[in-house]
Amino acid sequence: MDTEALRRLHYITAIACGVFAALALHIVLTVLGFGLDRILRDAAGVHVQFDTALAWWGIAAAGFVGGWGTSAYLIAAARERSFVYKLAQRFLIALVFAVATAGGVMSKTGAGSGTPDVIAGLAVLLVGLITAYCGARLAYLNAEQV
């Protein structure tokens, strides 16, 4: 496979994993009552604003770390470091399975959906996409310097 096509595939994979991490954390925070939709539903008190800000930063961090971690894994795999590749492969498979299962179970509980949930979901998707790209880009810039 062409190296440029492989690099683009790695970017897309890392960004998708970062967005997945951001969405999974959003589901968990929403079920626990700290989601981004809370500011749209409740009166905008200081406590609600603080909780929403923490959720916003947590979701952004999850997207960044997910994109960066997946990129670091793919860089190690491309450089044929077999121990890191096998260890990270098994860990990532287990992590994705656990998060997807927990997110699916947790999304079945909670209140009905509506406009605030749609707005919050789109905001999480956008924040996850931007921060996952930044994390993937940082990992590749660091790899080019080594």
JSON list of C-alpha atoms in Angstrom, two decimals:
[
{"chain": "A", "resi": 1, "resn": "MET", "atom": "CA", "xyz": [0.00, 0.00, 0.00]},
{"chain": "A", "resi": 2, "resn": "ASP", "atom": "CA", "xyz": [1.18, 3.52, -0.78]},
{"chain": "A", "resi": 3, "resn": "THR", "atom": "CA", "xyz": [2.66, 5.28, 2.25]},
{"chain": "A", "resi": 4, "resn": "GLU", "atom": "CA", "xyz": [0.55, 8.42, 1.74]},
{"chain": "A", "resi": 5, "resn": "ALA", "atom": "CA", "xyz": [-2.65, 6.37, 1.54]},
{"chain": "A", "resi": 6, "resn": "LEU", "atom": "CA", "xyz": [-1.61, 4.42, 4.64]},
{"chain": "A", "resi": 7, "resn": "ARG", "atom": "CA", "xyz": [-0.91, 7.66, 6.51]},
{"chain": "A", "resi": 8, "resn": "ARG", "atom": "CA", "xyz": [-4.34, 9.05, 5.60]},
{"chain": "A", "resi": 9, "resn": "LEU", "atom": "CA", "xyz": [-5.94, 5.80, 6.72]},
{"chain": "A", "resi": 10, "resn": "HIS", "atom": "CA", "xyz": [-4.12, 6.09, 10.04]},
{"chain": "A", "resi": 11, "resn": "TYR", "atom": "CA", "xyz": [-5.37, 9.67, 10.47]},
{"chain": "A", "resi": 12, "resn": "ILE", "atom": "CA", "xyz": [-8.96, 8.66, 9.76]},
{"chain": "A", "resi": 13, "resn": "THR", "atom": "CA", "xyz": [-8.74, 5.72, 12.15]},
{"chain": "A", "resi": 14, "resn": "ALA", "atom": "CA", "xyz": [-7.25, 7.84, 14.93]},
{"chain": "A", "resi": 15, "resn": "ILE", "atom": "CA", "xyz": [-9.87, 10.56, 14.49]},
{"chain": "A", "resi": 16, "resn": "ALA", "atom": "CA", "xyz": [-12.68, 7.98, 14.52]},
{"chain": "A", "resi": 17, "resn": "CYS", "atom": "CA", "xyz": [-11.35, 6.46, 17.76]},
{"chain": "A", "resi": 18, "resn": "GLY", "atom": "CA", "xyz": [-11.06, 9.91, 19.34]},
{"chain": "A", "resi": 19, "resn": "VAL", "atom": "CA", "xyz": [-14.64, 10.77, 18.39]},
{"chain": "A", "resi": 20, "resn": "PHE", "atom": "CA", "xyz": [-15.75, 7.39, 19.74]},
{"chain": "A", "resi": 21, "resn": "ALA", "atom": "CA", "xyz": [-14.02, 8.12, 23.06]},
{"chain": "A", "resi": 22, "resn": "ALA", "atom": "CA", "xyz": [-15.66, 11.56, 23.28]},
{"chain": "A", "resi": 23, "resn": "LEU", "atom": "CA", "xyz": [-19.12, 10.15, 22.53]},
{"chain": "A", "resi": 24, "resn": "ALA", "atom": "CA", "xyz": [-18.66, 7.32, 25.04]},
{"chain": "A", "resi": 25, "resn": "LEU", "atom": "CA", "xyz": [-17.69, 9.77, 27.78]},
{"chain": "A", "resi": 26, "resn": "HIS", "atom": "CA", "xyz": [-20.65, 11.98, 26.84]},
{"chain": "A", "resi": 27, "resn": "ILE", "atom": "CA", "xyz": [-23.01, 9.02, 27.30]},
{"chain": "A", "resi": 28, "resn": "VAL", "atom": "CA", "xyz": [-21.51, 8.19, 30.69]},
{"chain": "A", "resi": 29, "resn": "LEU", "atom": "CA", "xyz": [-21.64, 11.81, 31.89]},
{"chain": "A", "resi": 30, "resn": "THR", "atom": "CA", "xyz": [-25.22, 12.24, 30.69]},
{"chain": "A", "resi": 31, "resn": "VAL", "atom": "CA", "xyz": [-26.37, 9.13, 32.53]},
{"chain": "A", "resi": 32, "resn": "LEU", "atom": "CA", "xyz": [-24.61, 10.35, 35.68]},
{"chain": "A", "resi": 33, "resn": "GLY", "atom": "CA", "xyz": [-26.35, 13.73, 35.35]},
{"chain": "A", "resi": 34, "resn": "PHE", "atom": "CA", "xyz": [-23.37, 15.84, 34.27]},
{"chain": "A", "resi": 35, "resn": "GLY", "atom": "CA", "xyz": [-23.99, 16.00, 30.51]},
{"chain": "A", "resi": 36, "resn": "LEU", "atom": "CA", "xyz": [-23.81, 18.99, 28.22]},
{"chain": "A", "resi": 37, "resn": "ASP", "atom": "CA", "xyz": [-27.59, 18.97, 27.82]},
{"chain": "A", "resi": 38, "resn": "ARG", "atom": "CA", "xyz": [-28.04, 19.90, 31.48]},
{"chain": "A", "resi": 39, "resn": "ILE", "atom": "CA", "xyz": [-27.34, 23.59, 30.80]},
{"chain": "A", "resi": 40, "resn": "LEU", "atom": "CA", "xyz": [-30.09, 23.59, 28.17]},
{"chain": "A", "resi": 41, "resn": "ARG", "atom": "CA", "xyz": [-32.62, 21.95, 30.49]},
{"chain": "A", "resi": 42, "resn": "ASP", "atom": "CA", "xyz": [-32.04, 23.55, 33.89]},
{"chain": "A", "resi": 43, "resn": "ALA", "atom": "CA", "xyz": [-31.81, 27.13, 35.03]},
{"chain": "A", "resi": 44, "resn": "ALA", "atom": "CA", "xyz": [-28.33, 28.44, 34.32]},
{"chain": "A", "resi": 45, "resn": "GLY", "atom": "CA", "xyz": [-27.05, 28.56, 37.89]},
{"chain": "A", "resi": 46, "resn": "VAL", "atom": "CA", "xyz": [-23.39, 28.68, 38.79]},
{"chain": "A", "resi": 47, "resn": "HIS", "atom": "CA", "xyz": [-23.36, 25.02, 39.83]},
{"chain": "A", "resi": 48, "resn": "VAL", "atom": "CA", "xyz": [-24.92, 23.89, 36.54]},
{"chain": "A", "resi": 49, "resn": "GLN", "atom": "CA", "xyz": [-22.48, 26.00, 34.53]},
{"chain": "A", "resi": 50, "resn": "PHE", "atom": "CA", "xyz": [-19.53, 24.55, 36.42]},
{"chain": "A", "resi": 51, "resn": "ASP", "atom": "CA", "xyz": [-20.72, 20.96, 35.86]},
{"chain": "A", "resi": 52, "resn": "THR", "atom": "CA", "xyz": [-21.27, 21.63, 32.18]},
{"chain": "A", "resi": 53, "resn": "ALA", "atom": "CA", "xyz": [-17.84, 23.23, 31.81]},
{"chain": "A", "resi": 54, "resn": "LEU", "atom": "CA", "xyz": [-16.21, 20.19, 33.43]},
{"chain": "A", "resi": 55, "resn": "ALA", "atom": "CA", "xyz": [-18.17, 17.90, 31.10]},
{"chain": "A", "resi": 56, "resn": "TRP", "atom": "CA", "xyz": [-17.08, 20.01, 28.11]},
{"chain": "A", "resi": 57, "resn": "TRP", "atom": "CA", "xyz": [-13.40, 19.80, 29.07]},
{"chain": "A", "resi": 58, "resn": "GLY", "atom": "CA", "xyz": [-13.66, 16.10, 29.91]},
{"chain": "A", "resi": 59, "resn": "ILE", "atom": "CA", "xyz": [-15.20, 15.32, 26.53]},
{"chain": "A", "resi": 60, "resn": "ALA", "atom": "CA", "xyz": [-12.55, 17.39, 24.75]},
{"chain": "A", "resi": 61, "resn": "ALA", "atom": "CA", "xyz": [-9.80, 15.60, 26.69]},
{"chain": "A", "resi": 62, "resn": "ALA", "atom": "CA", "xyz": [-11.28, 12.19, 25.85]},
{"chain": "A", "resi": 63, "resn": "GLY", "atom": "CA", "xyz": [-11.31, 13.06, 22.14]},
{"chain": "A", "resi": 64, "resn": "PHE", "atom": "CA", "xyz": [-7.73, 14.33, 22.25]},
{"chain": "A", "resi": 65, "resn": "VAL", "atom": "CA", "xyz": [-6.36, 11.39, 24.21]},
{"chain": "A", "resi": 66, "resn": "GLY", "atom": "CA", "xyz": [-8.28, 8.92, 22.05]},
{"chain": "A", "resi": 67, "resn": "GLY", "atom": "CA", "xyz": [-6.88, 10.42, 18.85]},
{"chain": "A", "resi": 68, "resn": "TRP", "atom": "CA", "xyz": [-3.36, 10.72, 20.22]},
{"chain": "A", "resi": 69, "resn": "GLY", "atom": "CA", "xyz": [-3.29, 7.22, 21.74]},
{"chain": "A", "resi": 70, "resn": "THR", "atom": "CA", "xyz": [-4.59, 5.56, 18.60]},
{"chain": "A", "resi": 71, "resn": "SER", "atom": "CA", "xyz": [-2.07, 7.45, 16.47]},
{"chain": "A", "resi": 72, "resn": "ALA", "atom": "CA", "xyz": [0.78, 6.43, 18.76]},
{"chain": "A", "resi": 73, "resn": "TYR", "atom": "CA", "xyz": [-0.38, 2.83, 18.51]},
{"chain": "A", "resi": 74, "resn": "LEU", "atom": "CA", "xyz": [-0.60, 2.95, 14.72]},
{"chain": "A", "resi": 75, "resn": "ILE", "atom": "CA", "xyz": [2.83, 4.56, 14.46]},
{"chain": "A", "resi": 76, "resn": "ALA", "atom": "CA", "xyz": [4.33, 1.77, 16.59]},
{"chain": "A", "resi": 77, "resn": "ALA", "atom": "CA", "xyz": [2.53, -0.82, 14.47]},
{"chain": "A", "resi": 78, "resn": "ALA", "atom": "CA", "xyz": [3.79, 0.75, 11.24]},
{"chain": "A", "resi": 79, "resn": "ARG", "atom": "CA", "xyz": [7.35, 0.66, 12.55]},
{"chain": "A", "resi": 80, "resn": "GLU", "atom": "CA", "xyz": [6.88, -3.05, 13.25]},
{"chain": "A", "resi": 81, "resn": "ARG", "atom": "CA", "xyz": [7.49, -3.06, 16.95]},
{"chain": "A", "resi": 82, "resn": "SER", "atom": "CA", "xyz": [5.85, -6.40, 17.52]},
{"chain": "A", "resi": 83, "resn": "PHE", "atom": "CA", "xyz": [5.65, -6.37, 21.33]},
{"chain": "A", "resi": 84, "resn": "VAL", "atom": "CA", "xyz": [4.02, -2.93, 21.45]},
{"chain": "A", "resi": 85, "resn": "TYR", "atom": "CA", "xyz": [1.80, -3.85, 18.53]},
{"chain": "A", "resi": 86, "resn": "LYS", "atom": "CA", "xyz": [0.46, -7.06, 20.09]},
{"chain": "A", "resi": 87, "resn": "LEU", "atom": "CA", "xyz": [0.04, -5.56, 23.56]},
{"chain": "A", "resi": 88, "resn": "ALA", "atom": "CA", "xyz": [-1.72, -2.46, 22.30]},
{"chain": "A", "resi": 89, "resn": "GLN", "atom": "CA", "xyz": [-3.89, -4.45, 19.90]},
{"chain": "A", "resi": 90, "resn": "ARG", "atom": "CA", "xyz": [-5.26, -6.64, 22.67]},
{"chain": "A", "resi": 91, "resn": "PHE", "atom": "CA", "xyz": [-5.71, -3.69, 25.01]},
{"chain": "A", "resi": 92, "resn": "LEU", "atom": "CA", "xyz": [-7.53, -1.59, 22.40]},
{"chain": "A", "resi": 93, "resn": "ILE", "atom": "CA", "xyz": [-9.84, -4.45, 21.43]},
{"chain": "A", "resi": 94, "resn": "ALA", "atom": "CA", "xyz": [-10.75, -5.03, 25.07]},
{"chain": "A", "resi": 95, "resn": "LEU", "atom": "CA", "xyz": [-11.18, -1.30, 25.71]},
{"chain": "A", "resi": 96, "resn": "VAL", "atom": "CA", "xyz": [-13.43, -0.73, 22.69]},
{"chain": "A", "resi": 97, "resn": "PHE", "atom": "CA", "xyz": [-15.54, -3.75, 23.60]},
{"chain": "A", "resi": 98, "resn": "ALA", "atom": "CA", "xyz": [-15.91, -2.64, 27.22]},
{"chain": "A", "resi": 99, "resn": "VAL", "atom": "CA", "xyz": [-16.73, 0.97, 26.38]},
{"chain": "A", "resi": 100, "resn": "ALA", "atom": "CA", "xyz": [-19.20, 0.02, 23.66]},
{"chain": "A", "resi": 101, "resn": "THR", "atom": "CA", "xyz": [-20.96, -2.42, 25.97]},
{"chain": "A", "resi": 102, "resn": "ALA", "atom": "CA", "xyz": [-21.09, 0.03, 28.87]},
{"chain": "A", "resi": 103, "resn": "GLY", "atom": "CA", "xyz": [-22.24, 2.86, 26.60]},
{"chain": "A", "resi": 104, "resn": "GLY", "atom": "CA", "xyz": [-24.98, 0.70, 25.13]},
{"chain": "A", "resi": 105, "resn": "VAL", "atom": "CA", "xyz": [-26.24, -0.32, 28.55]},
{"chain": "A", "resi": 106, "resn": "MET", "atom": "CA", "xyz": [-26.05, 3.19, 29.96]},
{"chain": "A", "resi": 107, "resn": "SER", "atom": "CA", "xyz": [-27.79, 4.77, 26.98]},
{"chain": "A", "resi": 108, "resn": "LYS", "atom": "CA", "xyz": [-30.88, 2.65, 27.68]},
{"chain": "A", "resi": 109, "resn": "THR", "atom": "CA", "xyz": [-31.45, 4.44, 30.97]},
{"chain": "A", "resi": 110, "resn": "GLY", "atom": "CA", "xyz": [-32.33, 8.07, 31.53]},
{"chain": "A", "resi": 111, "resn": "ALA", "atom": "CA", "xyz": [-34.92, 10.54, 30.33]},
{"chain": "A", "resi": 112, "resn": "GLY", "atom": "CA", "xyz": [-36.43, 10.84, 26.90]},
{"chain": "A", "resi": 113, "resn": "SER", "atom": "CA", "xyz": [-34.65, 12.64, 24.12]},
{"chain": "A", "resi": 114, "resn": "GLY", "atom": "CA", "xyz": [-35.42, 16.02, 22.65]},
{"chain": "A", "resi": 115, "resn": "THR", "atom": "CA", "xyz": [-33.88, 19.12, 21.17]},
{"chain": "A", "resi": 116, "resn": "PRO", "atom": "CA", "xyz": [-31.34, 19.61, 24.02]},
{"chain": "A", "resi": 117, "resn": "ASP", "atom": "CA", "xyz": [-30.07, 16.07, 23.51]},
{"chain": "A", "resi": 118, "resn": "VAL", "atom": "CA", "xyz": [-29.66, 16.60, 19.78]},
{"chain": "A", "resi": 119, "resn": "ILE", "atom": "CA", "xyz": [-27.81, 19.90, 20.29]},
{"chain": "A", "resi": 120, "resn": "ALA", "atom": "CA", "xyz": [-25.56, 18.34, 22.93]},
{"chain": "A", "resi": 121, "resn": "GLY", "atom": "CA", "xyz": [-24.88, 15.30, 20.74]},
{"chain": "A", "resi": 122, "resn": "LEU", "atom": "CA", "xyz": [-23.88, 17.45, 17.76]},
{"chain": "A", "resi": 123, "resn": "ALA", "atom": "CA", "xyz": [-21.67, 19.61, 20.00]},
{"chain": "A", "resi": 124, "resn": "VAL", "atom": "CA", "xyz": [-19.93, 16.49, 21.33]},
{"chain": "A", "resi": 125, "resn": "LEU", "atom": "CA", "xyz": [-19.46, 15.18, 17.80]},
{"chain": "A", "resi": 126, "resn": "LEU", "atom": "CA", "xyz": [-17.87, 18.46, 16.69]},
{"chain": "A", "resi": 127, "resn": "VAL", "atom": "CA", "xyz": [-15.65, 18.83, 19.77]},
{"chain": "A", "resi": 128, "resn": "GLY", "atom": "CA", "xyz": [-14.60, 15.19, 19.54]},
{"chain": "A", "resi": 129, "resn": "LEU", "atom": "CA", "xyz": [-13.76, 15.57, 15.85]},
{"chain": "A", "resi": 130, "resn": "ILE", "atom": "CA", "xyz": [-11.63, 18.68, 16.37]},
{"chain": "A", "resi": 131, "resn": "THR", "atom": "CA", "xyz": [-9.77, 17.43, 19.43]},
{"chain": "A", "resi": 132, "resn": "ALA", "atom": "CA", "xyz": [-9.22, 13.95, 17.96]},
{"chain": "A", "resi": 133, "resn": "TYR", "atom": "CA", "xyz": [-7.67, 15.53, 14.87]},
{"chain": "A", "resi": 134, "resn": "CYS", "atom": "CA", "xyz": [-5.42, 17.65, 17.08]},
{"chain": "A", "resi": 135, "resn": "GLY", "atom": "CA", "xyz": [-4.35, 14.59, 19.08]},
{"chain": "A", "resi": 136, "resn": "ALA", "atom": "CA", "xyz": [-3.63, 12.57, 15.94]},
{"chain": "A", "resi": 137, "resn": "ARG", "atom": "CA", "xyz": [-1.69, 15.44, 14.40]},
{"chain": "A", "resi": 138, "resn": "LEU", "atom": "CA", "xyz": [0.39, 15.89, 17.57]},
{"chain": "A", "resi": 139, "resn": "ALA", "atom": "CA", "xyz": [1.30, 12.20, 17.63]},
{"chain": "A", "resi": 140, "resn": "TYR", "atom": "CA", "xyz": [2.42, 12.29, 14.01]},
{"chain": "A", "resi": 141, "resn": "LEU", "atom": "CA", "xyz": [4.40, 15.51, 14.47]},
{"chain": "A", "resi": 142, "resn": "ASN", "atom": "CA", "xyz": [6.18, 13.94, 17.46]},
{"chain": "A", "resi": 143, "resn": "ALA", "atom": "CA", "xyz": [6.87, 10.78, 15.45]},
{"chain": "A", "resi": 144, "resn": "GLU", "atom": "CA", "xyz": [8.42, 12.78, 12.61]},
{"chain": "A", "resi": 145, "resn": "GLN", "atom": "CA", "xyz": [10.87, 14.40, 15.03]},
{"chain": "A", "resi": 146, "resn": "VAL", "atom": "CA", "xyz": [12.12, 11.06, 16.38]}
]
